[in-house]
GROMACS .gro file of C-alpha atoms in nm:
model
  122
    1UNK     CA    1   0.128   8.516   4.656
    2UNK     CA    2   0.247   8.851   4.515
    3UNK     CA    3   0.537   8.815   4.278
    4UNK     CA    4   0.693   9.007   3.996
    5UNK     CA    5   0.687   8.918   3.628
    6UNK     CA    6   1.051   8.810   3.617
    7UNK     CA    7   1.013   8.579   3.917
    8UNK     CA    8   0.694   8.435   3.767
    9UNK     CA    9   0.873   8.366   3.438
   10UNK     CA   10   1.156   8.188   3.617
   11UNK     CA   11   0.914   7.977   3.821
   12UNK     CA   12   0.714   7.887   3.511
   13UNK     CA   13   1.037   7.794   3.330
   14UNK     CA   14   1.142   7.568   3.619
   15UNK     CA   15   0.800   7.400   3.603
   16UNK     CA   16   0.817   7.348   3.226
   17UNK     CA   17   1.175   7.216   3.242
   18UNK     CA   18   1.086   6.980   3.528
   19UNK     CA   19   0.826   6.820   3.297
   20UNK     CA   20   1.098   6.754   3.036
   21UNK     CA   21   1.403   6.674   3.248
   22UNK     CA   22   1.470   6.457   3.552
   23UNK     CA   23   1.641   6.753   3.725
   24UNK     CA   24   1.660   7.126   3.661
   25UNK     CA   25   1.981   7.326   3.699
   26UNK     CA   26   2.062   7.695   3.653
   27UNK     CA   27   2.237   7.618   3.324
   28UNK     CA   28   1.916   7.458   3.193
   29UNK     CA   29   1.719   7.771   3.281
   30UNK     CA   30   1.982   7.995   3.120
   31UNK     CA   31   1.972   7.784   2.802
   32UNK     CA   32   1.592   7.781   2.791
   33UNK     CA   33   1.556   8.158   2.839
   34UNK     CA   34   1.869   8.265   2.652
   35UNK     CA   35   2.007   8.442   2.961
   36UNK     CA   36   2.356   8.449   3.106
   37UNK     CA   37   2.416   8.198   3.382
   38UNK     CA   38   2.517   8.484   3.615
   39UNK     CA   39   2.175   8.650   3.567
   40UNK     CA   40   1.999   8.322   3.641
   41UNK     CA   41   2.214   8.272   3.952
   42UNK     CA   42   2.103   8.609   4.091
   43UNK     CA   43   1.740   8.525   4.017
   44UNK     CA   44   1.772   8.182   4.183
   45UNK     CA   45   1.918   8.347   4.493
   46UNK     CA   46   1.617   8.581   4.508
   47UNK     CA   47   1.371   8.296   4.459
   48UNK     CA   48   1.550   8.093   4.727
   49UNK     CA   49   1.531   8.389   4.969
   50UNK     CA   50   1.155   8.415   4.903
   51UNK     CA   51   1.124   8.039   4.967
   52UNK     CA   52   0.989   7.970   4.618
   53UNK     CA   53   1.266   7.720   4.536
   54UNK     CA   54   1.517   7.496   4.706
   55UNK     CA   55   1.857   7.416   4.561
   56UNK     CA   56   2.041   7.097   4.651
   57UNK     CA   57   2.419   7.091   4.706
   58UNK     CA   58   2.444   6.939   4.355
   59UNK     CA   59   2.268   7.244   4.211
   60UNK     CA   60   1.932   7.080   4.142
   61UNK     CA   61   1.644   7.327   4.163
   62UNK     CA   62   1.304   7.232   4.300
   63UNK     CA   63   0.990   7.439   4.345
   64UNK     CA   64   0.861   7.475   4.699
   65UNK     CA   65   0.487   7.469   4.768
   66UNK     CA   66   0.460   7.846   4.719
   67UNK     CA   67   0.678   7.835   4.406
   68UNK     CA   68   0.471   7.550   4.265
   69UNK     CA   69   0.149   7.742   4.329
   70UNK     CA   70   0.275   8.050   4.140
   71UNK     CA   71   0.423   7.841   3.857
   72UNK     CA   72   0.099   7.642   3.816
   73UNK     CA   73  -0.108   7.962   3.806
   74UNK     CA   74   0.113   8.127   3.544
   75UNK     CA   75   0.140   7.809   3.336
   76UNK     CA   76  -0.238   7.760   3.337
   77UNK     CA   77  -0.290   8.120   3.225
   78UNK     CA   78  -0.025   8.086   2.956
   79UNK     CA   79  -0.168   7.764   2.813
   80UNK     CA   80  -0.528   7.884   2.826
   81UNK     CA   81  -0.462   8.229   2.679
   82UNK     CA   82  -0.232   8.093   2.406
   83UNK     CA   83  -0.491   7.835   2.299
   84UNK     CA   84  -0.770   8.091   2.304
   85UNK     CA   85  -0.578   8.342   2.092
   86UNK     CA   86  -0.479   8.071   1.843
   87UNK     CA   87  -0.845   7.963   1.820
   88UNK     CA   88  -0.931   8.323   1.731
   89UNK     CA   89  -0.692   8.299   1.436
   90UNK     CA   90  -0.388   8.466   1.589
   91UNK     CA   91  -0.055   8.335   1.458
   92UNK     CA   92   0.074   8.079   1.716
   93UNK     CA   93   0.402   8.266   1.769
   94UNK     CA   94   0.218   8.595   1.829
   95UNK     CA   95  -0.042   8.423   2.048
   96UNK     CA   96   0.227   8.269   2.267
   97UNK     CA   97   0.414   8.599   2.296
   98UNK     CA   98   0.097   8.794   2.381
   99UNK     CA   99  -0.018   8.530   2.629
  100UNK     CA  100   0.319   8.558   2.803
  101UNK     CA  101   0.260   8.928   2.863
  102UNK     CA  102  -0.109   8.903   2.951
  103UNK     CA  103  -0.061   8.617   3.200
  104UNK     CA  104   0.127   8.846   3.439
  105UNK     CA  105  -0.110   9.143   3.443
  106UNK     CA  106  -0.458   8.993   3.424
  107UNK     CA  107  -0.639   8.982   3.758
  108UNK     CA  108  -0.753   8.648   3.897
  109UNK     CA  109  -1.113   8.775   3.871
  110UNK     CA  110  -1.083   8.862   3.500
  111UNK     CA  111  -0.903   8.539   3.416
  112UNK     CA  112  -1.168   8.328   3.591
  113UNK     CA  113  -1.446   8.522   3.414
  114UNK     CA  114  -1.283   8.460   3.073
  115UNK     CA  115  -1.237   8.091   3.153
  116UNK     CA  116  -1.597   8.059   3.270
  117UNK     CA  117  -1.727   8.236   2.959
  118UNK     CA  118  -1.517   8.031   2.716
  119UNK     CA  119  -1.547   7.694   2.890
  120UNK     CA  120  -1.879   7.693   3.078
  121UNK     CA  121  -1.923   7.402   3.312
  122UNK     CA  122  -1.549   7.358   3.372
   0.00000   0.00000   0.00000
């Protein structure tokens, strides 16, 4: 399940948008991230080639099983780390920004250890 930070961000964005919208299109991703549609198109092509997404003829983007797995992992890390940093007194905007960087570099072992320490029994 190796992936790069950019791909992980795109997959997480698709996941988040799919919770808000009935369908996700490249233009929605571009709007959400503040990127040019051409940049998003290149990224979607790469994600499609790695079988992390499918795109319908109408341009609707769906996560595949592997894409969903990566998106869920990154989203869980993001939500958990953001909440934790906010609970420590970090400004919510800073906490969210820092969590976004940490979520891509923390090892699964370290993340699980932090979760276990902060939420024993879960």
